[in-house]
XYZ file of C-alpha atoms in Angstrom:
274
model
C 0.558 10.913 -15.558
C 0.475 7.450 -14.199
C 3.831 6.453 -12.798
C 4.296 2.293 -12.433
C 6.204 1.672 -9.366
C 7.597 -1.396 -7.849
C 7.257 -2.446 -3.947
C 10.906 -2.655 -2.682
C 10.161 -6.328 -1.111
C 10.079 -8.403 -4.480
C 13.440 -7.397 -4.189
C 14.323 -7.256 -0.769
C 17.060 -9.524 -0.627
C 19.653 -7.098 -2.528
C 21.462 -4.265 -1.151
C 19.089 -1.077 -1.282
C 21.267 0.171 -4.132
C 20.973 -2.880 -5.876
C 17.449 -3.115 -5.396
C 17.171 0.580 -7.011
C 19.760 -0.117 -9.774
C 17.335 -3.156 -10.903
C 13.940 -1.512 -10.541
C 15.590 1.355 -12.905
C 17.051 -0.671 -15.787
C 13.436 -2.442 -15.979
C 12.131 0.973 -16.449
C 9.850 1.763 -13.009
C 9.662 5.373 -12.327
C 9.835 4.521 -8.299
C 9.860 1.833 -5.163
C 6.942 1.950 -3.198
C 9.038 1.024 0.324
C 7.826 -1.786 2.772
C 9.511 0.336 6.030
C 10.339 -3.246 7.733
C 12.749 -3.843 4.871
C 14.949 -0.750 6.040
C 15.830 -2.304 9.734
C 13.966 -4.140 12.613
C 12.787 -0.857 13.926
C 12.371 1.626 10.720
C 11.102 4.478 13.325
C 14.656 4.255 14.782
C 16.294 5.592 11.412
C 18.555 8.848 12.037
C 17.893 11.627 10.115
C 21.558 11.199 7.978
C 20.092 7.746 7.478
C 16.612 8.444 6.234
C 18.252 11.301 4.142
C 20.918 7.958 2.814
C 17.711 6.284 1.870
C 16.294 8.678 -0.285
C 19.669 9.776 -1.607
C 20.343 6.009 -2.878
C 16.819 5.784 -4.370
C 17.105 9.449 -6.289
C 20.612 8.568 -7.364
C 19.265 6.000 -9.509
C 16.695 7.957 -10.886
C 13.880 6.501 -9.392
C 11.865 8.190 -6.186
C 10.255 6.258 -3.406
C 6.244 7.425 -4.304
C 5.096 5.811 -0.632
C 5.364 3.373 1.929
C 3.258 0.359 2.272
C 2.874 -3.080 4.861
C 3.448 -0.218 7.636
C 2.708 -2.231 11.162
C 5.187 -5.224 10.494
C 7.680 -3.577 12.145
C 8.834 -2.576 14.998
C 7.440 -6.199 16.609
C 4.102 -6.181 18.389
C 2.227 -3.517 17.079
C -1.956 -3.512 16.554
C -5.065 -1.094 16.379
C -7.290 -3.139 17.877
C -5.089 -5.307 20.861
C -6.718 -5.460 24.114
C -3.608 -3.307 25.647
C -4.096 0.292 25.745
C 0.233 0.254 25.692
C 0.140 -1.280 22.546
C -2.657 0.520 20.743
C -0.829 3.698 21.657
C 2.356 2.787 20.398
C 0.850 2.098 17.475
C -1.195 4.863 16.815
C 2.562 6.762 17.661
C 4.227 4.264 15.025
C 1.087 5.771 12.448
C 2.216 8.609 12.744
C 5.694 8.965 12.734
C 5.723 6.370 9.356
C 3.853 9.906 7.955
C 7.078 11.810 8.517
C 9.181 9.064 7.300
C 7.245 8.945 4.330
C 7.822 12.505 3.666
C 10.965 12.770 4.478
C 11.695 9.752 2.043
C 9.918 12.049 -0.393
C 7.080 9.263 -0.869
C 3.086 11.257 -1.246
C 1.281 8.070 0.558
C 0.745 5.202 3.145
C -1.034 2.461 2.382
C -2.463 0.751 5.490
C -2.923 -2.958 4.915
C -1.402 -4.984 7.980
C -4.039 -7.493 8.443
C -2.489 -9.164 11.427
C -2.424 -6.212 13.286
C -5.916 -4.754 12.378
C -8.091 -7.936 12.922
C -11.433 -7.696 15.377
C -11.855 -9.660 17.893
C -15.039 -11.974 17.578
C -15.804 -11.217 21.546
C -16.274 -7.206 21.269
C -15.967 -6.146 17.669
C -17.558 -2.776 17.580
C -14.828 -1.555 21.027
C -11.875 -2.657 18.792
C -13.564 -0.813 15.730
C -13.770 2.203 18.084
C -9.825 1.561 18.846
C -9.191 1.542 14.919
C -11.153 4.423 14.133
C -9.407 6.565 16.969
C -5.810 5.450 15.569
C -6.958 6.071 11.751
C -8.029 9.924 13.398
C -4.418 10.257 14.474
C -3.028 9.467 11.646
C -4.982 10.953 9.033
C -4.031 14.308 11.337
C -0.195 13.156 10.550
C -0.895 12.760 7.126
C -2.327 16.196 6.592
C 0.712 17.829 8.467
C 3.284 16.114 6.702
C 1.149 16.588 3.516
C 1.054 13.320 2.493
C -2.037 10.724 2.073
C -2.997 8.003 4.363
C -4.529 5.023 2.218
C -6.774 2.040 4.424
C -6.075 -0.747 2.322
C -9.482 -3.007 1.641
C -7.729 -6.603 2.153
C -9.644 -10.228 1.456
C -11.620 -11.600 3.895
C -8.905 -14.398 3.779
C -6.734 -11.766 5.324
C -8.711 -10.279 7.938
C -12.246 -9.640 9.192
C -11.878 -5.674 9.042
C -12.044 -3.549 6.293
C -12.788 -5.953 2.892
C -14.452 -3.843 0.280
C -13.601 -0.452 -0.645
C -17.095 0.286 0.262
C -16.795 -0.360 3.792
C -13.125 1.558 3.401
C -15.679 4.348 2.040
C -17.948 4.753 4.797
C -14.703 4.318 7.647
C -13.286 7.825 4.711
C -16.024 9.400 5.124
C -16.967 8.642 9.060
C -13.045 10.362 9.786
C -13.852 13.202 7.164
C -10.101 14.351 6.584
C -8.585 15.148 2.788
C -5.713 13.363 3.500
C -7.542 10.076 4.359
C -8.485 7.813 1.354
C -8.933 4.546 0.315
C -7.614 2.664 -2.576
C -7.679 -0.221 -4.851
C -5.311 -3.502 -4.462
C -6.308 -5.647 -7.338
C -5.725 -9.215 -5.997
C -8.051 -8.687 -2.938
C -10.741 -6.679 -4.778
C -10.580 -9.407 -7.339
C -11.209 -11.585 -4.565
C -13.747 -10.068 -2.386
C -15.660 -7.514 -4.081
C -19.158 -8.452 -6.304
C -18.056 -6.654 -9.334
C -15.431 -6.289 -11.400
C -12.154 -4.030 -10.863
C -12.658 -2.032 -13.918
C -16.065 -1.409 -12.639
C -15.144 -0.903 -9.037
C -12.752 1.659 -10.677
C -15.567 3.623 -12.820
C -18.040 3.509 -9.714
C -15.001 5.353 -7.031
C -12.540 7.198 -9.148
C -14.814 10.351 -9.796
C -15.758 10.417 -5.408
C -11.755 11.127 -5.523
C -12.033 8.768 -2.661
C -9.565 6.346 -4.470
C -5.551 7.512 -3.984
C -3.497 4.799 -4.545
C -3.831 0.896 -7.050
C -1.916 -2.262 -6.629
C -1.691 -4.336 -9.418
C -1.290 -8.375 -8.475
C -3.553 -11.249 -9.625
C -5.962 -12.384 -7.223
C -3.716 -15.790 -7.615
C -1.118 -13.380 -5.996
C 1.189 -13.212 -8.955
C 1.911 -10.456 -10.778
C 0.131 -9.040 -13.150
C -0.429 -11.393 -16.313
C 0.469 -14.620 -14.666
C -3.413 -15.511 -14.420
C -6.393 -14.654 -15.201
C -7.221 -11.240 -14.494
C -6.835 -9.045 -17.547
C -5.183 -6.032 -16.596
C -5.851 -4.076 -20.086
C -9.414 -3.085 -18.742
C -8.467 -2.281 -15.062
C -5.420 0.490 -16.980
C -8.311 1.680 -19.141
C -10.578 2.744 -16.387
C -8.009 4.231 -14.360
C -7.073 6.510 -17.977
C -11.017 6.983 -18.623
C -11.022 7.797 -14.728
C -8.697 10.400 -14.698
C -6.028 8.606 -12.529
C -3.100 10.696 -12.098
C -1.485 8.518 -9.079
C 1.328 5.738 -8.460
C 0.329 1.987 -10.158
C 2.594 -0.093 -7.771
C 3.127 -3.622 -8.133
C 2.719 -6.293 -5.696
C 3.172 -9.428 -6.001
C 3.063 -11.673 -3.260
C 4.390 -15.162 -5.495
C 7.650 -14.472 -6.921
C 7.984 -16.411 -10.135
C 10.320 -17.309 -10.946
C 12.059 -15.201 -8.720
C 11.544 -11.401 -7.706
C 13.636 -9.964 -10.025
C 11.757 -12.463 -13.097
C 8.229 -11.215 -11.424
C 9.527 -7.677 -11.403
C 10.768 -7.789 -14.893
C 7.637 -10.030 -16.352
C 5.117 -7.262 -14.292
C 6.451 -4.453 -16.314
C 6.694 -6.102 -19.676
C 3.189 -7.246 -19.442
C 1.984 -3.435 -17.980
C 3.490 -1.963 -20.948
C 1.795 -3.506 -23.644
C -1.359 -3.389 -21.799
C -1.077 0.524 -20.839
C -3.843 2.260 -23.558
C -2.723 4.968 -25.230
């Protein structure tokens, strides 16, 4: 059963409590968790305080299903930076966000983090090499903590690495691991790819290659404030078989988060097919 979750940021500004509280009385099932919204360092969390987290977000009745925007923090972290420091701290900070994520009780990543993914235009195909090691690493993490790592096909507005979920495909498939996927964010496929979502969604879901949707207009609104129509995209994912999270993600709050959290929601529902 598809469960419509709501990414913790639209409403990072409250208390975590407060954000939870909220996301319930709109009616999500869950918070999909930006970890940079926890702390400066979200790899520095005790266990009594990771344990807090998940405690706050069950008490409500919601449950975190995963973490997304996973490199902004701790500061300085990138795949494909020149420093071999760097590039191993983050391929640590990969996989220790796969415990956190299970230990939050969340059953995915999704790896967007454009910023800190980006090739250089001097020697592309060594900083691919850099990526693919990391995404090794933490598909390995993934599979121990039984969780799924999802790379994120972002706009080429966003970055020059990873655009389509094609090319996410064939980066899948080159790593070979169950517990590394791909998945669909709405606003960049809308953006990027040379078909339609509902039709990217028919062509992937039966590969099982696709784990995880976002659901945000390409204007990057939420859902309904433009001109994707969202009834299609919740009919493939039905006709598909899609069992996983739908999380929404806007990036424009209007006209505020908790409006574009409520408006998401209202809109989803009378879209869902039945």
């Amino acid at each position: 059963m598809m469960r419509l979750s709501l990414c913790n940021e639209v409403l990072a500004p409250l208390p975590l409590a407060e954000q939870c509280r909220m996301a319930a009385e709109l009616g999500y099932a869950g918070l999909e968790i930006a970890p940079f919204t926890l702390g400066d360092d979200p790899l520095a969390l005790s266990g009594t305080e990771r344990r807090n987290v998940r405690r706050i977000v069950e008490a409500s009745g919601l449950v975190v299903t995963g973490l997304h925007w996973l490199l902004v923090a701790p500061k300085g972290l990138s795949l494909t930076d020149p420093s071999e420091t760097v590039r191993r701290r983050t391929q640590s900070a990969m996989q220790q966000l796969c415990g956190l994520c299970a230990e939050l009780g969340g059953r995915y990543l999704v790896h967007g983090s454009p910023a800190q993914r980006k090739l250089p235009e001097d020697k592309p195909a060594t900083a691919r090499a850099w990526a693919m090691e990391a995404f090794a690493a933490a598909a390995d993490a993934a599979k121990r903590n039984g969780v799924v790592y999802c790379l994120e096909p972002l706009s080429r507005h966003e970055t020059n690495f990873v655009n389509t979920v094609a090319e996410a495909v064939e980066i899948v498939r080159e790593i070979g691991n169950p517990n590394f996927r791909t998945m669909v964010d709405c606003s960049a496929a809308g953006l990027t790819e040379a078909v339609s979502v509902p039709s990217l969604l028919q062509k992937w879901l039966p590969t099982g290659m696709i784990a995880h949707v976002q659901v945000n207009d390409p204007n990057r609104k939420a859902p309904g404030q433009g001109e994707m129509d969202f009834a299609p995209i919740l009919k493939a994912l039905k006709a598909g078989g899609y069992e996983g999270d739908i999380a929404v993600e806007p990036f424009i709050y209007q006209p505020d988060g908790p409006g574009s959290a409520k408006f998401a929601i209202d809109y989803l529902r009378r879209m869902m097919p039945q």
